[in-house]
Every structure is written in structure tokens, then in C-alpha cells.
Amino acid sequence: MDLQYALELTGTFVFAISGALAIREKEHDLFGAGFTGFITAIGGGTLRDILLDSHPLVWIGDIYFLYSILAGILTAFLFPSILSRLRKTFFLFDTLGIGFFTVLGVEKALSLGVRPEIAAIMGMFTAVMGGVIRDTLTNEIPILFRKEIYASACLAGAILYLVLDYYSLERDYNMLISMSLIISIRMIAMKYKLSLPRLG
Amino acid sequence: MDLQYALELTGTFVFAISGALAIREKEHDLFGAGFTGFITAIGGGTLRDILLDSHPLVWIGDIYFLYSILAGILTAFLFPSILSRLRKTFFLFDTLGIGFFTVLGVEKALSLGVRPEIAAIMGMFTAVMGGVIRDTLTNEIPILFRKEIYASACLAGAILYLVLDYYSLERDYNMLISMSLIISIRMIAMKYKLSLPRLG
Amino acid sequence: MDLQYALELTGTFVFAISGALAIREKEHDLFGAGFTGFITAIGGGTLRDILLDSHPLVWIGDIYFLYSILAGILTAFLFPSILSRLRKTFFLFDTLGIGFFTVLGVEKALSLGVRPEIAAIMGMFTAVMGGVIRDTLTNEIPILFRKEIYASACLAGAILYLVLDYYSLERDYNMLISMSLIISIRMIAMKYKLSLPRLG
């Protein structure tokens, strides 16, 4: 099992935990929380692969993704109060996660032969659309439309990856640099409560 | 026309009626009610087939499904007050419907070669996601997240079907037993207002 | 570049502008507005092509659609107040747009070999589902369910197109007549505040 595969399963695990905990304050039961964890973990990659007609979907073709999700949901069920105290750790994990999945999504889209402009959108979708679908189902304003810089950080990182790839930067370095950009933008935006200007 | 096919068309008809009536108290016009009936009837199977890349979709490949839906919508339009008095009958129909479609969804997924764990999810999706999409479009909290046991009953029935199938139980018996589990859980949960525990 | 292709790109441009401006009064930032413009422009055609398994999706296979969308979003960003004063012009553009995309959607579905009944639904979906997805994401009641006649006008135009096509009317005339029906119904409904009757 190579490093990237281990990271993918870990990222899926973390997204499932954060999805299951996302609705904790609401009236949802355990099943609702599990469902939300599942959707958060698979939503972005599923949307990307359906748009690009890439089948089988990752979690349908490789059962270990489903096991990672179930492990994440179970963890959220068993240790909710511990996890809540780790809120800052989770914010970090989520930020690492969106950085990682953005780059993975860009690479997968490129490998399927689409143009870089489309690959950038797919990278961002991979990272954020699971959360958007979760928020839509639970009648929240999707995270995408809330004030903090979130999806736009992913888009910036995806574009940087494509630019550096165009200039033939070695892939591992590129991945690190592009992820760092996403993570930095997101953390600085949170710390200083930065947001993009509004329309009009 | 064999029995199963007749049941599928009947189930689609019933789901279309219940979908069209679901928004009755709201400000929606006839078109909105018809659209809601349509989405409720096709949503679950459509999501399953898109996730599994099974084309043509059932209602696109066989026009009789669309006719069943139109008949259901028309019935809802012509006899709304009669149907409202049949509320209990409808609850029964809906419960039979989710039991039936869960098992059908599991079987279809298995026939497409996915693993049993994935087939269980697909069975549940087939039964409940039409209602979830309907609720999302009409800004309701999806039925999945409300208190009564609903989707979890379908998941339990789907898992039972797979276990009995693993032990080679004859298909017709398996279908009856697994549907009975779903229907029993749902009716007992409604009667005694049972719900799953909440998180944390 | 022939006339139809130019019209498709123009229609996409207009839909992107109206999508980006749709959320103007809300708290969304520029990124949210851009995302909304994007979804509005591609949503309907994307849903149609996924349901019909037609790949690559139009905007993934032809990058000029993405450029039209970006141009529309940029226009909305640069001239929001001018565009707001053109509200009536925009209503006209949107009405032309749904008429045009309905007919295009019907034709594409027919060319993929589906039955006319399905093609009528696909025509309507092409025109209105981008707006429906936009409204769902932004927690609005989808335009489909609001009072004015909107999607039903598209459905009527789609059916007229299919009837005239059945009687072998020449395509260009058919397109003009069917679009005119959609546009007329919509404008008359707006002017006289007509709506379909409600259920029950």
C-alpha cells in the first residue's frame, strides 16, 4: 500500500468524521449522522467522476473506501465529546483534506484527458462538493456561499498546480507547493477573518 | 406481463401519487405537484443507475414507467380529497413500496456485479432517495433526517436480503422475508413512535 | 461558426450573467456569485446529458462554453448596477433563453434516440434545471414551484415542437414557432399574473 493510497483512505476517514459531526447539534439520529458522514466523504469525488464519466466510482470499485467511511462514522459515534474538544485539530484536518483532494481531483481529471481549465474546476469540486451536498440536504447555506474563503482557496491551488505542471515541475514538489497554497490561504483567511468582496 | 413487472409499475404509480400529494398544503400549482410526483417516483432508481452507470435509465428505456407516473399524477389531481381520506391506506402503500423497491434495488445492483456492501446502499437509495430529492427541492428537511425510522429500516432489510442470499435461500422467499422486515420495522416504529438514539 | 452555435454560446453567456446576479442581494461574495452563474449556465444541459448518458458533457468537450460563462460572470462583476437597470431587458433575455434551450434540448434528446415523451421532458429540463439547482443550493424555493408559469411554458413548447416535427414541419420554422409559443405564454403569464390552478 503506497503513501498516496494510504492518504486517500485517511482523508476519506477524516471527511466522514467531520460530516457525521457536522449535524451534531441538530435533531438528527445516528442514522442521519452516518448518512451525512457518508455523503460528505464521497460527494465531491462522485460528482467529479459522474461529470467525467469515469466508472466505476472510486468507492464502488474499491471497498476499502467504504470501510474507511464506516470507521469514520463509528469513530464519530463512539467519541463525539472527545472529537468536539479537538475542534481545532479537526479544522486542521479538514484544511489538509481539501488541499489534498483538490490536487488529487486535478490529477484524475487530467489523466482522463480534459483540458486544464476543466481540471481546475474538477479539483475544486472534488474537495468541496461533498460538503455542499451535505449542507443542501440539511438545509444549511452551503459552505461555499458562507463568508470565509473556502472553495476559492481550492481553486487557487488547483490553478497553481496546473501552472507549475505546465512548467514541468516534478509532481511531488508541485503537490506539496499547491497544497501549501490552499492550506495557507484558508488558515490566513480564518485567522484574519478575510473574505472576498461582495458583488456590486 | 409478469407479476414483478406489474408490481414495479404499480409501485411507480403509488410513489407518483404520494409525491404529488406531498406538497398539497403548500402554494404549489398543478405543475409543481406533477413535477414533485415525477421526481419522487423516479429519483431513487435514477440515482442508483447513474451511480452504477447502468443505461438507459429504467424510465427512459421503458415508456410504461412514464405512463404509470402520469396516471399517478392524474389520479392525484382528480381525486385529491378522496386520497387524503385514505391517508392510512397511503401510509401502507408507501411502506409496501419502500420494502419492494429496496429489494429490487439490491437485486439490480448485484446483477451489475457490485459487492454486497454496495448493493445494500443501492437498495436503500432506490427506496428513499426519490423522497429525499423531493424534500430537498421543496425546502423540507429530508425524510431521511426526520425522527421516525425510515431509511434505516430499508438498510436493515437490504442487509437481511444479502445475508439470506449468501445462505442460498430461494429468491422468492428471501424477497418476502426481507420486505416483511422492512415493513414490520417501519410499522412498529410508527405505532410506538420509536426512533434511533441521537449522537452524543 | 454557424448561427446556432453562436446562439448557444450567447445563451450560455446570458444565463451566467443572470445566475451571478440572482444572488446579488444576499450576503454572497464574488466567488459565490461566480459559482452560481456557472451552475445556472450549465445545470440544465448537464442534467440532461447525464440522464441520457451523453458524454463528454457539452461544456467539458468544448472549452468555449466555459469561456462564455467566465465572460458572463465577469460582465456581472464589472457592471452590476448597469445590468440591474436593465432588469426588463434581462427578463426578455431569460425568456428568449428558455425558449431556445428547450428546443435545443428536445433536438439533442431526439438525436440520442429516445422517445418523444422523454425528449419533451429533456427539453424542459435543459431550460429550467440550471435555475432549479441554483435555487436549491441557495435555499430558495425553486423557480419551478413559484407561482408564475415557467417550466410549464417550456413543456408546452417542447410538446408543440414534437407535434409539428411529427407532421414533418421544416425544422427552422418549427423552432421559431415552438420558441414563440414558450415566449408568448411566459410573457402573457407575467403581464397578467396568470398561474396554473392549485391542487385540491
Coordinates of C-alpha atoms in Angstrom, one line a residue:
Chain A
M1 CA 0.0 0.0 0.0
D2 CA 1.7 3.2 -1.1
L3 CA 1.7 6.5 0.6
Q4 CA -0.8 8.2 -1.7
Y5 CA -3.4 5.4 -1.3
A6 CA -3.0 5.5 2.5
L7 CA -3.5 9.3 2.4
E8 CA -6.7 8.9 0.3
L9 CA -8.2 6.4 2.7
T10 CA -7.2 8.6 5.7
G11 CA -8.7 11.7 4.0
T12 CA -11.9 9.8 3.4
F13 CA -11.9 8.7 7.1
V14 CA -11.5 12.3 8.3
F15 CA -14.2 13.7 5.9
A16 CA -16.6 11.0 7.2
I17 CA -16.0 12.0 10.8
S18 CA -16.4 15.7 10.1
G19 CA -19.6 15.0 8.1
A20 CA -21.1 12.9 10.9
L21 CA -20.3 15.6 13.5
A22 CA -21.4 18.4 11.3
I23 CA -25.1 17.9 12.2
R24 CA -24.5 17.0 15.8
E25 CA -26.3 20.0 17.3
K26 CA -29.4 19.2 15.2
E27 CA -32.2 16.7 15.9
H28 CA -30.7 14.1 13.7
D29 CA -30.4 10.5 14.9
L30 CA -27.5 8.2 14.5
F31 CA -28.6 7.1 11.0
G32 CA -28.9 10.7 9.8
A33 CA -25.4 11.4 11.1
G34 CA -24.0 8.3 9.4
F35 CA -25.6 9.2 6.2
T36 CA -24.3 12.8 6.4
G37 CA -20.8 11.4 7.0
F38 CA -21.1 9.1 4.0
I39 CA -22.3 11.9 1.7
T40 CA -19.6 14.3 2.9
A41 CA -16.9 11.7 2.2
I42 CA -17.9 10.6 -1.2
G43 CA -19.9 13.5 -2.6
G44 CA -17.1 15.5 -4.3
G45 CA -15.3 12.6 -6.0
T46 CA -18.6 11.1 -7.0
L47 CA -19.8 14.3 -8.7
R48 CA -16.4 14.7 -10.5
D49 CA -16.5 11.1 -11.8
I50 CA -20.1 11.3 -12.9
L51 CA -19.3 14.6 -14.8
L52 CA -16.3 13.0 -16.4
D53 CA -18.0 9.6 -17.0
S54 CA -15.3 7.7 -15.1
H55 CA -16.7 4.4 -13.8
P56 CA -16.7 2.5 -11.5
L57 CA -16.9 5.3 -9.0
V58 CA -13.9 5.2 -6.6
W59 CA -15.9 3.9 -3.6
I60 CA -17.9 1.4 -5.7
G61 CA -14.8 -0.1 -7.3
D62 CA -12.7 -0.3 -4.1
I63 CA -14.5 -1.4 -1.0
Y64 CA -11.8 -0.1 1.3
F65 CA -13.2 3.4 0.8
L66 CA -16.5 2.3 2.2
Y67 CA -14.7 0.7 5.2
S68 CA -12.8 3.9 5.8
I69 CA -16.1 5.8 5.8
L70 CA -17.7 3.3 8.2
A71 CA -14.7 3.5 10.5
G72 CA -15.0 7.3 10.4
I73 CA -18.8 7.2 11.3
L74 CA -18.2 4.7 14.1
T75 CA -15.4 6.9 15.5
A76 CA -17.8 9.9 15.5
F77 CA -20.4 7.8 17.2
L78 CA -18.1 6.4 19.9
F79 CA -16.1 9.5 20.8
P80 CA -18.2 12.6 20.0
S81 CA -17.2 14.5 23.0
I82 CA -13.5 13.9 22.6
L83 CA -13.8 14.8 19.0
S84 CA -15.6 18.0 19.8
R85 CA -12.8 19.1 22.1
L86 CA -10.5 18.5 19.2
R87 CA -12.3 21.1 17.1
K88 CA -9.1 22.9 16.2
T89 CA -7.4 19.7 15.3
F90 CA -10.4 19.0 13.0
F91 CA -10.2 22.3 11.4
L92 CA -6.6 21.4 10.6
F93 CA -7.5 18.0 9.3
D94 CA -10.3 19.4 7.1
T95 CA -7.9 22.0 5.7
L96 CA -5.3 19.4 5.0
G97 CA -8.1 17.3 3.4
I98 CA -9.4 19.9 1.0
G99 CA -5.8 20.7 -0.1
F100 CA -5.1 17.1 -0.7
F101 CA -8.3 16.2 -2.5
T102 CA -8.1 19.3 -4.7
V103 CA -4.7 18.2 -6.1
L104 CA -5.9 14.6 -6.4
G105 CA -9.0 15.8 -8.3
V106 CA -6.9 17.9 -10.7
E107 CA -4.7 14.9 -11.4
K108 CA -7.5 12.5 -12.0
A109 CA -9.2 14.9 -14.4
L110 CA -6.0 15.5 -16.3
S111 CA -5.5 11.7 -16.5
L112 CA -8.9 11.4 -18.1
G113 CA -7.8 13.8 -20.9
V114 CA -9.7 17.0 -20.1
R115 CA -8.3 20.5 -20.6
P116 CA -6.6 22.2 -17.7
E117 CA -9.4 24.7 -17.2
I118 CA -11.8 21.9 -16.7
A119 CA -9.4 20.0 -14.5
A120 CA -9.1 23.1 -12.2
I121 CA -12.9 23.0 -11.7
M122 CA -12.9 19.3 -11.1
G123 CA -10.1 19.7 -8.4
M124 CA -12.2 22.2 -6.6
F125 CA -15.4 20.1 -6.9
T126 CA -13.6 17.1 -5.5
A127 CA -12.6 19.0 -2.4
V128 CA -15.8 21.0 -1.6
M129 CA -18.9 19.4 -3.2
G130 CA -19.3 16.7 -0.6
G131 CA -19.8 19.4 1.9
V132 CA -22.0 21.4 -0.4
I133 CA -24.3 18.4 -0.9
R134 CA -24.3 17.7 2.8
D135 CA -25.3 21.4 3.5
T136 CA -28.0 21.3 0.9
L137 CA -29.6 18.1 2.3
T138 CA -29.6 19.5 5.8
N139 CA -31.0 22.9 4.7
E140 CA -27.8 24.8 5.6
I141 CA -26.5 27.6 3.4
P142 CA -23.7 25.6 1.6
I143 CA -20.3 26.3 3.0
L144 CA -19.4 27.6 -0.5
F145 CA -21.6 30.6 0.0
R146 CA -20.6 31.4 3.5
K147 CA -18.2 34.2 4.2
E148 CA -14.9 32.6 4.7
I149 CA -12.6 31.9 1.8
Y150 CA -13.0 28.1 1.2
A151 CA -13.7 26.9 -2.3
S152 CA -11.8 29.8 -3.8
A153 CA -8.7 28.7 -1.9
C154 CA -9.1 25.3 -3.6
L155 CA -9.5 26.9 -7.0
A156 CA -6.4 29.0 -6.5
G157 CA -4.4 25.9 -5.5
A158 CA -5.7 23.9 -8.5
I159 CA -4.7 26.7 -10.8
L160 CA -1.2 26.9 -9.3
Y161 CA -0.8 23.1 -9.7
L162 CA -1.7 23.4 -13.4
V163 CA 0.7 26.3 -13.9
L164 CA 3.6 24.5 -12.2
D165 CA 2.7 21.4 -14.1
Y166 CA 2.8 23.3 -17.4
Y167 CA 6.4 24.4 -16.4
S168 CA 7.2 20.7 -15.8
L169 CA 7.8 21.0 -12.1
E170 CA 8.3 17.5 -10.6
R171 CA 4.9 16.1 -9.4
D172 CA 5.8 15.6 -5.7
Y173 CA 7.1 19.1 -5.3
N174 CA 4.1 20.5 -7.2
M175 CA 1.7 18.6 -5.0
L176 CA 3.4 20.0 -1.8
I177 CA 3.5 23.6 -3.1
S178 CA -0.1 23.6 -4.4
M179 CA -1.4 22.0 -1.2
S180 CA 0.5 24.5 0.9
L181 CA -1.1 27.4 -1.0
I182 CA -4.6 26.1 -0.3
I183 CA -3.8 25.5 3.3
S184 CA -2.1 28.8 3.8
I185 CA -4.9 30.8 2.2
R186 CA -7.5 29.0 4.2
M187 CA -5.6 29.4 7.5
I188 CA -4.8 33.1 6.9
A189 CA -8.4 33.8 5.9
M190 CA -9.7 32.1 9.1
K191 CA -7.2 33.9 11.3
Y192 CA -7.8 37.3 10.0
K193 CA -11.5 36.7 9.0
L194 CA -10.7 37.6 5.4
S195 CA -13.4 37.3 2.8
L196 CA -13.7 38.1 -0.8
P197 CA -15.5 41.3 -1.7
R198 CA -19.2 41.2 -2.4
L199 CA -20.9 41.8 -5.7
G200 CA -22.0 45.4 -6.5
Chain B
M1 CA -46.5 -9.1 -18.3
D2 CA -45.2 -11.0 -15.3
L3 CA -46.0 -10.3 -11.6
Q4 CA -42.8 -8.4 -10.8
Y5 CA -43.1 -6.0 -13.7
A6 CA -46.8 -5.3 -12.8
L7 CA -45.6 -4.6 -9.2
E8 CA -42.9 -2.2 -10.4
L9 CA -45.3 -0.2 -12.5
T10 CA -47.8 -0.2 -9.6
G11 CA -45.1 0.9 -7.1
T12 CA -44.1 3.7 -9.5
F13 CA -47.8 4.7 -9.8
V14 CA -48.2 4.9 -6.0
F15 CA -45.0 6.8 -5.5
A16 CA -46.1 9.4 -8.1
I17 CA -49.4 9.8 -6.2
S18 CA -47.8 10.2 -2.9
G19 CA -45.2 12.6 -4.3
A20 CA -47.9 14.8 -5.9
L21 CA -49.9 14.9 -2.7
A22 CA -46.9 15.6 -0.6
I23 CA -46.8 19.3 -1.4
R24 CA -50.6 19.7 -1.3
E25 CA -50.7 22.1 1.6
K26 CA -48.2 24.4 0.0
E27 CA -48.6 27.1 -2.5
H28 CA -47.6 24.9 -5.4
D29 CA -49.7 24.8 -8.6
L30 CA -50.6 21.7 -10.6
F31 CA -47.4 21.7 -12.5
G32 CA -45.3 21.8 -9.3
A33 CA -47.3 18.9 -7.9
G34 CA -46.8 16.9 -11.1
F35 CA -43.1 17.6 -11.1
T36 CA -42.8 16.5 -7.5
G37 CA -44.7 13.3 -8.2
F38 CA -42.4 12.6 -11.1
I39 CA -39.2 13.2 -9.0
T40 CA -40.5 11.1 -6.2
A41 CA -41.3 8.2 -8.5
I42 CA -38.0 8.2 -10.5
G43 CA -35.5 9.8 -8.1
G44 CA -34.2 6.7 -6.2
G45 CA -33.8 4.4 -9.2
T46 CA -32.3 7.1 -11.3
L47 CA -29.6 7.9 -8.7
R48 CA -28.8 4.2 -8.3
D49 CA -28.4 3.7 -12.1
I50 CA -26.3 6.8 -12.5
L51 CA -24.0 5.8 -9.7
L52 CA -23.7 2.3 -11.2
D53 CA -23.5 3.6 -14.8
S54 CA -26.5 1.5 -15.9
H55 CA -28.1 3.0 -19.0
P56 CA -30.6 3.6 -20.4
L57 CA -32.3 4.6 -17.1
V58 CA -35.4 2.5 -16.4
W59 CA -37.9 5.2 -17.1
I60 CA -36.1 6.3 -20.3
G61 CA -35.8 2.8 -21.7
D62 CA -39.3 1.7 -21.0
I63 CA -42.1 4.3 -21.6
Y64 CA -44.6 2.4 -19.5
F65 CA -42.9 3.8 -16.4
L66 CA -43.6 7.3 -17.6
Y67 CA -47.2 6.4 -18.3
S68 CA -47.6 5.0 -14.7
I69 CA -46.2 8.2 -13.4
L70 CA -48.6 10.3 -15.5
A71 CA -51.5 8.1 -14.4
G72 CA -50.5 8.6 -10.7
I73 CA -50.2 12.4 -11.1
L74 CA -53.6 12.5 -12.9
T75 CA -55.2 10.4 -10.1
A76 CA -53.8 12.8 -7.5
F77 CA -55.2 15.8 -9.5
L78 CA -58.7 14.3 -10.0
F79 CA -59.3 12.7 -6.5
P80 CA -57.2 14.7 -4.0
S81 CA -59.9 14.8 -1.3
I82 CA -60.6 11.1 -1.6
L83 CA -56.9 10.3 -1.5
S84 CA -56.5 12.5 1.6
R85 CA -59.1 10.5 3.4
L86 CA -57.1 7.4 2.5
R87 CA -54.1 8.7 4.4
K88 CA -53.7 5.4 6.3
T89 CA -54.1 3.4 3.2
F90 CA -51.3 5.5 1.7
F91 CA -49.0 5.1 4.6
L92 CA -49.5 1.3 4.0
F93 CA -48.8 1.7 0.3
D94 CA -45.7 3.8 0.8
T95 CA -44.4 1.2 3.3
L96 CA -45.0 -1.6 0.9
G97 CA -43.4 0.5 -1.7
I98 CA -40.1 1.1 0.1
G99 CA -39.9 -2.6 1.1
F100 CA -40.4 -3.6 -2.5
F101 CA -38.1 -1.1 -4.1
T102 CA -35.3 -1.8 -1.6
V103 CA -35.2 -5.4 -2.6
L104 CA -35.4 -4.6 -6.3
G105 CA -32.6 -2.1 -5.9
V106 CA -30.4 -4.7 -4.1
E107 CA -31.0 -7.3 -6.9
K108 CA -30.3 -4.8 -9.7
A109 CA -27.0 -3.7 -8.1
L110 CA -26.0 -7.3 -7.5
S111 CA -26.8 -8.1 -11.2
L112 CA -24.5 -5.3 -12.2
G113 CA -21.6 -7.0 -10.4
V114 CA -21.0 -4.8 -7.3
R115 CA -20.1 -6.1 -3.9
P116 CA -22.9 -6.8 -1.4
E117 CA -22.0 -3.9 0.8
I118 CA -22.5 -1.5 -2.1
A119 CA -25.7 -3.4 -3.1
A120 CA -27.2 -2.7 0.3
I121 CA -26.6 1.0 0.0
M122 CA -28.1 0.9 -3.5
G123 CA -31.2 -0.9 -2.3
M124 CA -31.8 1.8 0.4
F125 CA -31.1 4.6 -2.2
T126 CA -33.6 3.1 -4.6
A127 CA -36.3 3.2 -1.9
V128 CA -35.7 6.5 -0.2
M129 CA -33.7 8.9 -2.5
G130 CA -36.7 10.0 -4.6
G131 CA -38.3 11.3 -1.4
V132 CA -35.1 12.9 -0.3
I133 CA -34.7 14.8 -3.6
R134 CA -38.3 15.8 -3.4
D135 CA -37.9 17.2 0.1
T136 CA -34.7 19.0 -0.8
L137 CA -36.3 20.7 -3.8
T138 CA -39.3 21.8 -1.7
N139 CA -37.0 23.0 1.1
E140 CA -38.3 20.4 3.6
I141 CA -35.9 18.6 6.0
P142 CA -35.4 15.3 4.0
I143 CA -37.5 12.4 5.4
L144 CA -34.2 10.7 6.0
F145 CA -33.3 13.1 8.7
R146 CA -36.7 13.2 10.4
K147 CA -37.3 11.3 13.6
E148 CA -39.1 8.2 12.6
I149 CA -37.1 5.1 11.5
Y150 CA -37.4 5.1 7.7
A151 CA -34.2 4.7 5.6
S152 CA -32.6 2.6 8.4
A153 CA -35.5 0.1 8.0
C154 CA -34.7 -0.2 4.4
L155 CA -31.0 -0.7 5.1
A156 CA -31.8 -3.4 7.6
G157 CA -34.0 -5.2 5.1
A158 CA -31.3 -4.9 2.4
I159 CA -28.7 -6.4 4.7
L160 CA -31.1 -9.3 5.6
Y161 CA -31.7 -10.0 2.0
L162 CA -28.0 -10.2 1.3
V163 CA -27.4 -12.5 4.3
L164 CA -30.2 -14.9 3.3
D165 CA -29.0 -14.7 -0.3
Y166 CA -25.5 -15.7 0.9
Y167 CA -27.0 -18.7 2.6
S168 CA -28.7 -19.5 -0.7
L169 CA -32.3 -19.0 0.4
E170 CA -34.6 -19.2 -2.6
R171 CA -35.2 -15.8 -4.1
D172 CA -39.0 -15.5 -3.7
Y173 CA -38.9 -16.5 0.0
N174 CA -36.0 -14.1 0.5
M175 CA -37.8 -11.2 -1.1
L176 CA -40.9 -11.9 1.1
I177 CA -38.9 -12.2 4.3
S178 CA -36.7 -9.1 3.7
M179 CA -39.7 -7.0 2.7
S180 CA -41.6 -8.1 5.8
L181 CA -38.7 -7.0 7.9
I182 CA -38.7 -3.5 6.4
I183 CA -42.5 -3.2 6.7
S184 CA -42.5 -4.5 10.2
I185 CA -39.8 -2.2 11.5
R186 CA -41.5 0.8 9.8
M187 CA -44.9 0.0 11.2
I188 CA -43.7 -0.8 14.7
A189 CA -41.6 2.4 14.7
M190 CA -44.6 4.5 13.6
K191 CA -47.0 2.8 16.1
Y192 CA -44.7 3.2 19.1
K193 CA -43.0 6.4 17.8
L194 CA -39.6 4.7 18.1
S195 CA -36.5 6.4 16.9
L196 CA -32.9 5.8 16.8
P197 CA -30.8 7.4 19.5
R198 CA -29.2 10.7 18.8
L199 CA -25.5 11.4 18.5
G200 CA -23.6 12.4 21.6
Chain C
M1 CA -19.1 29.4 -36.7
D2 CA -22.7 28.9 -37.7
L3 CA -25.7 30.8 -36.3
Q4 CA -26.9 28.1 -33.9
Y5 CA -23.5 27.7 -32.3
A6 CA -23.3 31.4 -31.8
L7 CA -26.7 31.4 -30.2
E8 CA -25.8 28.6 -27.9
L9 CA -22.7 30.5 -26.7
T10 CA -24.7 33.7 -26.3
G11 CA -27.4 31.9 -24.4
T12 CA -24.8 30.4 -22.0
F13 CA -23.3 33.9 -21.5
V14 CA -26.7 35.3 -20.7
F15 CA -27.6 32.5 -18.3
A16 CA -24.3 33.0 -16.5
I17 CA -25.0 36.7 -16.0
S18 CA -28.5 36.2 -14.7
G19 CA -27.2 33.4 -12.4
A20 CA -24.5 35.6 -11.0
L21 CA -26.9 38.5 -10.4
A22 CA -29.6 36.2 -8.9
I23 CA -27.9 36.2 -5.6
R24 CA -26.8 39.8 -5.6
E25 CA -29.0 40.9 -2.7
K26 CA -27.7 38.2 -0.5
E27 CA -24.5 38.0 1.5
H28 CA -22.6 36.1 -1.1
D29 CA -19.1 37.1 -2.1
L30 CA -17.8 37.3 -5.6
F31 CA -16.8 33.6 -5.7
G32 CA -20.3 32.6 -4.6
A33 CA -21.8 34.7 -7.3
G34 CA -19.5 33.2 -9.9
F35 CA -20.3 29.7 -8.8
T36 CA -24.0 30.5 -9.1
G37 CA -23.6 31.9 -12.5
F38 CA -21.7 28.8 -13.6
I39 CA -24.3 26.3 -12.2
T40 CA -27.2 28.3 -13.7
A41 CA -25.5 28.2 -17.1
I42 CA -24.5 24.5 -17.2
G43 CA -27.0 22.8 -14.9
G44 CA -29.8 22.0 -17.2
G45 CA -27.8 20.7 -20.1
T46 CA -25.6 18.7 -17.7
L47 CA -28.5 17.0 -16.0
R48 CA -30.0 16.2 -19.5
D49 CA -26.7 14.7 -20.7
I50 CA -26.1 12.7 -17.5
L51 CA -29.6 11.2 -17.7
L52 CA -29.1 10.3 -21.3
D53 CA -25.5 9.2 -20.8
S54 CA -24.2 11.6 -23.4
H55 CA -20.5 12.3 -22.9
P56 CA -18.4 14.4 -22.9
L57 CA -20.7 17.0 -21.4
V58 CA -21.1 20.0 -23.7
W59 CA -19.0 22.3 -21.5
I60 CA -16.4 19.7 -20.9
G61 CA -16.0 18.8 -24.6
D62 CA -15.9 22.4 -25.9
I63 CA -14.0 24.9 -23.9
Y64 CA -15.7 27.9 -25.5
F65 CA -18.7 27.3 -23.3
L66 CA -16.6 27.8 -20.2
Y67 CA -15.2 31.0 -21.7
S68 CA -18.7 32.2 -22.4
I69 CA -19.6 31.5 -18.8
L70 CA -16.5 33.3 -17.5
A71 CA -17.3 36.3 -19.7
G72 CA -20.8 36.3 -18.3
I73 CA -19.6 36.2 -14.7
L74 CA -17.0 38.9 -15.4
T75 CA -19.7 41.1 -17.0
A76 CA -21.9 40.7 -14.0
F77 CA -18.9 41.6 -11.7
L78 CA -17.9 44.7 -13.7
F79 CA -21.3 46.2 -14.5
P80 CA -23.7 45.1 -11.8
S81 CA -25.5 48.4 -11.5
I82 CA -25.9 48.9 -15.2
L83 CA -27.3 45.3 -15.5
S84 CA -29.7 45.9 -12.7
R85 CA -31.2 48.8 -14.5
L86 CA -31.6 46.5 -17.5
R87 CA -33.9 44.2 -15.5
K88 CA -36.6 44.3 -18.2
T89 CA -34.1 43.5 -20.8
F90 CA -32.9 40.6 -18.8
F91 CA -36.3 39.2 -18.3
L92 CA -36.5 39.3 -22.1
F93 CA -33.2 37.6 -22.5
D94 CA -34.0 34.9 -20.0
T95 CA -37.3 34.3 -21.7
L96 CA -35.6 34.0 -25.1
G97 CA -33.1 31.7 -23.4
I98 CA -35.5 29.2 -22.0
G99 CA -37.3 29.1 -25.3
F100 CA -34.2 28.5 -27.2
F101 CA -32.7 25.9 -24.8
T102 CA -36.0 24.0 -24.6
V103 CA -35.9 23.4 -28.4
L104 CA -32.2 22.6 -28.4
G105 CA -32.8 20.1 -25.6
V106 CA -35.6 18.4 -27.4
E107 CA -33.5 18.1 -30.5
K108 CA -30.5 16.7 -28.7
A109 CA -32.6 14.1 -26.9
L110 CA -34.3 13.0 -30.1
S111 CA -30.9 12.7 -31.8
L112 CA -29.8 10.3 -29.0
G113 CA -32.7 8.1 -29.9
V114 CA -35.2 8.5 -27.1
R115 CA -38.9 8.6 -27.5
P116 CA -40.7 11.9 -28.0
E117 CA -42.3 11.8 -24.5
I118 CA -38.8 11.6 -22.9
A119 CA -37.5 14.3 -25.3
A120 CA -40.2 16.7 -24.1
I121 CA -39.1 16.3 -20.5
M122 CA -35.4 16.7 -21.5
G123 CA -36.2 19.9 -23.4
M124 CA -37.9 21.3 -20.3
F125 CA -35.0 20.1 -18.1
T126 CA -32.4 21.8 -20.3
A127 CA -34.1 25.1 -20.0
V128 CA -35.1 25.2 -16.3
M129 CA -33.0 22.8 -14.2
G130 CA -29.9 25.1 -14.1
G131 CA -32.1 27.6 -12.3
V132 CA -33.7 24.9 -10.1
I133 CA -30.2 23.7 -8.9
R134 CA -29.2 27.3 -8.3
D135 CA -32.3 27.9 -6.2
T136 CA -31.8 24.7 -4.2
L137 CA -28.2 25.5 -3.4
T138 CA -29.1 29.0 -2.3
N139 CA -32.1 27.8 -0.2
E140 CA -34.6 29.5 -2.4
I141 CA -37.9 27.9 -3.3
P142 CA -37.0 26.7 -6.8
I143 CA -38.4 28.8 -9.6
L144 CA -40.3 25.8 -10.8
F145 CA -42.5 25.9 -7.7
R146 CA -43.2 29.6 -7.7
K147 CA -46.4 30.9 -8.9
E148 CA -45.7 32.2 -12.4
I149 CA -45.9 29.9 -15.3
Y150 CA -42.3 29.0 -16.2
A151 CA -41.4 25.3 -16.7
S152 CA -44.9 24.5 -17.9
A153 CA -44.4 27.0 -20.7
C154 CA -41.3 25.2 -21.7
L155 CA -43.1 21.8 -21.6
A156 CA -45.9 23.2 -23.8
G157 CA -43.3 24.5 -26.3
A158 CA -41.5 21.1 -26.3
I159 CA -44.7 19.3 -27.0
L160 CA -45.6 21.6 -29.8
Y161 CA -42.2 21.1 -31.4
L162 CA -42.7 17.3 -31.3
V163 CA -46.2 17.5 -32.7
L164 CA -45.0 19.8 -35.6
D165 CA -42.0 17.6 -36.1
Y166 CA -44.3 14.6 -36.4
Y167 CA -46.2 16.4 -39.1
S168 CA -42.8 17.0 -40.8
L169 CA -42.7 20.8 -40.5
E170 CA -39.4 22.1 -41.7
R171 CA -37.0 22.4 -38.7
D172 CA -36.3 26.1 -38.8
Y173 CA -40.0 27.1 -38.9
N174 CA -40.7 24.6 -36.2
M175 CA -38.0 26.0 -34.0
L176 CA -39.3 29.6 -34.5
I177 CA -43.0 28.6 -33.8
S178 CA -42.2 26.5 -30.7
M179 CA -39.9 29.1 -29.3
S180 CA -42.6 31.7 -29.9
L181 CA -45.2 29.7 -28.0
I182 CA -42.9 29.4 -25.0
I183 CA -42.0 33.1 -25.1
S184 CA -45.7 34.2 -25.6
I185 CA -47.0 32.0 -22.7
R186 CA -44.3 33.3 -20.4
M187 CA -44.8 37.0 -21.3
I188 CA -48.6 36.8 -21.1
A189 CA -48.4 35.0 -17.8
M190 CA -46.1 37.6 -16.4
K191 CA -48.1 40.5 -17.7
Y192 CA -51.5 39.3 -16.5
K193 CA -50.0 37.4 -13.5
L194 CA -51.5 34.2 -14.6
S195 CA -50.8 31.0 -12.8
L196 CA -51.9 27.4 -13.0
P197 CA -54.7 26.3 -10.6
R198 CA -53.6 24.7 -7.4
L199 CA -54.2 21.2 -6.3
G200 CA -57.3 20.3 -4.4

